[in-house]
Short mmCIF file of C-alpha atoms in Angstrom, two decimals:
data_model
loop_
_atom_site.label_atom_id
_atom_site.label_comp_id
_atom_site.label_asym_id
_atom_site.label_seq_id
_atom_site.Cartn_x
_atom_site.Cartn_y
_atom_site.Cartn_z
CA MET R 24 0.00 0.00 0.00
CA ASN R 25 1.46 3.34 -1.03
CA LYS R 26 1.31 6.61 0.88
CA PRO R 27 -1.90 7.97 -0.72
CA GLU R 28 -3.63 4.64 -0.12
CA LYS R 29 -2.61 4.66 3.54
CA LEU R 30 -3.92 8.19 3.98
CA ASN R 31 -7.18 7.22 2.31
CA LEU R 32 -7.59 4.28 4.69
CA ILE R 33 -7.07 6.60 7.66
CA ARG R 34 -9.73 8.95 6.28
CA GLN R 35 -12.16 6.15 5.46
CA THR R 36 -11.79 4.43 8.83
CA GLY R 37 -12.00 7.75 10.63
CA VAL R 38 -10.58 6.31 13.85
CA ILE R 39 -6.97 5.80 14.92
CA ALA R 40 -6.82 3.53 17.96
CA ILE R 41 -4.01 4.75 20.22
CA MET R 42 -2.61 1.80 22.14
CA ARG R 43 -0.32 1.61 25.13
CA ALA R 44 0.10 -2.04 26.04
CA GLN R 45 2.28 -3.92 28.50
CA SER R 46 3.42 -6.58 26.03
CA SER R 47 3.36 -7.53 22.36
CA ASP R 48 0.96 -10.42 23.02
CA GLN R 49 -1.47 -8.09 24.76
CA LEU R 50 -1.32 -5.61 21.91
CA ILE R 51 -1.83 -8.21 19.18
CA ALA R 52 -4.87 -9.62 21.00
CA ALA R 53 -6.28 -6.11 21.29
CA ALA R 54 -5.57 -5.42 17.62
CA ASP R 55 -7.65 -8.45 16.63
CA ALA R 56 -10.55 -7.15 18.71
CA ILE R 57 -10.26 -3.60 17.38
CA LYS R 58 -10.16 -4.83 13.80
CA ALA R 59 -13.28 -6.91 14.43
CA GLY R 60 -15.00 -3.68 15.45
CA GLY R 61 -14.12 -2.02 12.16
CA VAL R 62 -11.04 0.01 13.12
CA ARG R 63 -8.13 -0.76 10.81
CA VAL R 64 -5.68 1.94 11.91
CA ILE R 65 -3.69 1.47 15.13
CA GLU R 66 -1.05 3.71 16.66
CA VAL R 67 1.48 1.95 18.88
CA THR R 68 3.03 4.48 21.22
CA MET R 69 6.78 4.35 21.65
CA THR R 70 6.17 4.16 25.40
CA THR R 71 4.96 0.57 24.88
CA PRO R 72 7.62 -1.94 26.03
CA GLY R 73 9.38 -3.29 22.93
CA ALA R 74 7.37 -0.98 20.68
CA LEU R 75 9.57 -1.52 17.62
CA GLU R 76 9.31 -5.29 17.95
CA VAL R 77 5.55 -5.00 18.37
CA ILE R 78 5.28 -2.94 15.19
CA ALA R 79 7.43 -5.43 13.29
CA GLN R 80 5.36 -8.41 14.48
CA ALA R 81 2.06 -6.68 13.78
CA SER R 82 3.12 -5.58 10.31
CA GLU R 83 4.16 -9.12 9.46
CA LYS R 84 0.91 -10.61 10.76
CA TYR R 85 -1.57 -8.16 9.25
CA GLY R 86 0.24 -6.95 6.14
CA GLN R 87 -1.76 -4.07 4.72
CA ASP R 88 -5.07 -5.23 6.18
CA VAL R 89 -4.41 -3.08 9.26
CA LEU R 90 -2.16 -0.03 9.41
CA PHE R 91 0.23 0.10 12.36
CA GLY R 92 1.86 3.43 13.09
CA ALA R 93 4.35 4.66 15.66
CA GLY R 94 3.15 7.25 18.15
CA SER R 95 4.85 9.53 20.68
CA VAL R 96 7.78 9.91 18.29
CA LEU R 97 10.00 12.69 19.62
CA ASP R 98 12.85 12.80 17.11
CA ALA R 99 13.96 11.79 13.63
CA GLU R 100 16.10 8.93 14.94
CA THR R 101 13.08 7.27 16.52
CA ALA R 102 11.00 7.92 13.40
CA ARG R 103 13.58 6.19 11.22
CA ALA R 104 13.81 3.20 13.55
CA ALA R 105 10.02 2.87 13.53
CA ILE R 106 9.83 3.08 9.74
CA LEU R 107 12.53 0.44 9.33
CA ALA R 108 10.57 -1.77 11.75
CA GLY R 109 7.55 -1.48 9.45
CA ALA R 110 5.55 1.48 10.76
CA ASP R 111 2.91 2.58 8.23
CA PHE R 112 2.73 6.12 9.61
CA VAL R 113 4.34 8.30 12.26
CA VAL R 114 2.63 10.47 14.89
CA ALA R 115 4.47 13.02 17.03
CA PRO R 116 3.20 14.85 20.12
CA THR R 117 4.97 18.05 19.04
CA LEU R 118 6.01 19.91 15.91
CA ASN R 119 9.44 18.61 14.93
CA LEU R 120 10.53 19.61 11.44
CA ASP R 121 13.24 16.94 11.35
CA VAL R 122 10.64 14.23 11.91
CA ILE R 123 8.51 15.59 9.07
CA ALA R 124 11.50 15.73 6.72
CA LEU R 125 12.57 12.19 7.61
CA CYS R 126 9.11 10.76 6.99
CA ASN R 127 8.82 12.59 3.68
CA ARG R 128 12.20 11.17 2.68
CA TYR R 129 10.88 7.65 3.24
CA GLY R 130 7.42 8.32 1.81
CA VAL R 131 5.64 7.60 5.09
CA PRO R 132 2.59 9.60 6.28
CA VAL R 133 3.43 11.90 9.18
CA MET R 134 1.17 13.60 11.69
CA PRO R 135 2.88 16.14 13.99
CA GLY R 136 1.23 17.44 17.13
CA CYS R 137 0.18 21.09 16.96
CA TYR R 138 -2.24 23.42 18.68
CA THR R 139 -1.91 26.93 17.29
CA PRO R 140 -2.62 28.10 13.72
CA THR R 141 1.04 29.10 13.38
CA GLU R 142 2.26 25.63 14.34
CA MET R 143 -0.24 23.99 12.01
CA LEU R 144 0.64 26.08 8.99
CA THR R 145 4.34 25.60 9.68
CA ALA R 146 3.82 21.84 9.80
CA TRP R 147 1.72 21.84 6.64
CA GLU R 148 4.25 23.89 4.68
CA ALA R 149 7.00 21.53 5.87
CA GLY R 150 5.15 18.57 4.36
CA ALA R 151 2.95 17.16 7.14
CA ASP R 152 0.16 14.99 5.74
CA MET R 153 -2.25 15.45 8.62
CA ILE R 154 -2.17 17.58 11.75
CA LYS R 155 -2.65 16.11 15.20
CA LEU R 156 -4.62 18.64 17.23
CA PHE R 157 -3.37 18.08 20.76
CA PRO R 158 -4.72 18.41 23.35
CA ALA R 159 -8.13 18.57 21.65
CA SER R 160 -9.93 18.60 25.00
CA VAL R 161 -8.96 22.24 25.59
CA GLY R 162 -10.82 23.73 22.63
CA GLY R 163 -13.17 20.90 21.75
CA PRO R 164 -14.97 20.44 18.42
CA ASP R 165 -15.52 24.17 17.97
CA LEU R 166 -11.76 24.70 17.80
CA VAL R 167 -11.56 22.41 14.76
CA LYS R 168 -14.18 24.48 12.98
CA ALA R 169 -12.43 27.72 13.94
CA LEU R 170 -9.04 26.51 12.69
CA LEU R 171 -10.42 25.28 9.38
CA ALA R 172 -12.07 28.62 8.62
CA PRO R 173 -8.77 30.35 7.69
CA LEU R 174 -6.89 27.08 6.99
CA PRO R 175 -9.31 24.84 5.03
CA GLN R 176 -6.44 22.94 3.42
CA LEU R 177 -5.54 21.26 6.71
CA GLU R 178 -6.55 17.71 7.61
CA ILE R 179 -6.98 17.85 11.36
CA VAL R 180 -7.02 14.80 13.63
CA PRO R 181 -8.02 15.71 17.21
CA VAL R 182 -6.38 13.70 19.97
CA GLY R 183 -6.89 13.93 23.72
CA GLY R 184 -10.37 14.07 25.17
CA VAL R 185 -12.11 12.36 22.25
CA GLY R 186 -14.89 10.05 23.46
CA LEU R 187 -18.19 8.60 22.31
CA ASP R 188 -19.95 11.69 23.66
CA ASN R 189 -18.18 14.07 21.27
CA ALA R 190 -16.79 11.92 18.43
CA ALA R 191 -19.61 12.69 16.01
CA GLU R 192 -19.37 16.41 16.72
CA PHE R 193 -15.61 16.46 16.14
CA ILE R 194 -16.22 14.86 12.74
CA ALA R 195 -19.15 17.14 11.92
CA LYS R 196 -16.97 20.18 12.64
CA GLY R 197 -14.50 19.08 9.98
CA SER R 198 -12.03 16.59 11.50
CA ALA R 199 -10.48 14.23 8.96
CA ALA R 200 -10.27 11.43 11.53
CA LEU R 201 -10.06 10.94 15.30
CA GLY R 202 -7.23 9.74 17.51
CA VAL R 203 -8.83 7.77 20.33
CA GLY R 204 -6.95 6.49 23.35
CA SER R 205 -8.25 5.51 26.78
CA SER R 206 -11.92 5.89 25.89
CA LEU R 207 -11.42 3.04 23.42
CA VAL R 208 -8.60 0.95 24.86
CA ASN R 209 -6.81 1.34 28.18
CA LEU R 210 -4.57 -0.75 30.40
CA LYS R 211 -7.42 -1.69 32.74
CA LEU R 212 -9.50 -3.09 29.88
CA LEU R 213 -6.51 -4.89 28.42
CA ALA R 214 -5.70 -6.42 31.81
CA SER R 215 -9.27 -7.69 32.12
CA GLY R 216 -8.95 -9.56 28.85
CA ASP R 217 -12.45 -8.51 27.79
CA MET R 218 -11.81 -8.35 24.07
CA ASP R 219 -15.54 -8.46 23.29
CA GLU R 220 -15.94 -5.13 25.06
CA LEU R 221 -13.05 -3.74 23.06
CA THR R 222 -14.74 -4.82 19.84
CA ARG R 223 -17.98 -3.18 20.95
CA ARG R 224 -16.19 0.07 21.74
CA ALA R 225 -14.42 0.10 18.39
CA ALA R 226 -17.70 -0.49 16.55
CA SER R 227 -19.34 2.31 18.54
CA PHE R 228 -16.66 4.79 17.49
CA VAL R 229 -17.00 3.72 13.86
CA ARG R 230 -20.75 4.35 14.08
CA GLU R 231 -20.20 7.78 15.63
CA VAL R 232 -17.81 8.75 12.84
CA LYS R 233 -20.40 7.69 10.28
CA ARG R 234 -23.05 9.69 12.13
CA GLY R 235 -20.81 12.75 12.18
CA ARG R 236 -20.43 12.47 8.42
CA GLY R 237 -24.17 12.40 7.98
CA GLY R 238 -24.45 8.66 7.49
#
């Protein structure tokens, strides 16, 4: 799958499941459950033990059926290591121009974390494919609409504070997709082993995205 195809899958799915697991086995089990719920884009944070190995194993198992990206990427060195391990996309919590340049060099979608219009435009002009609005909980869905008014070319993905109670509104206000963490998958749920609940949550977010798009 090439870069445009990966970006299209992110848009179509509308949900990026942000996962922080305690082990690769735990994460793979959760990925199966999330996929069953209709979410085919998963971000593995670099704070996950053995994150690079997890990405490599997941990429080998799922191929292009599920996209596995690296999250919480702080520098270009980590971005390169993740890409070589098989990461389909890279997400950063901050605006780092070196990370954007590195990902562009390898033809991998990159999503830097920004909050202000200045940061977002800087990221976009540097070659960012999508913009991670973080923390989205501060401004909420109305902030997405406000940012897109002067900057309609941006593809904004809110992260932080996105739940079932506001997912549809975030989409309706113009978000390209949603980054969803603890309200979808968290360590407590993973520890319980209740993968059926994880599938139900994933399906609920997919429905909310569809509702936000008028479906």
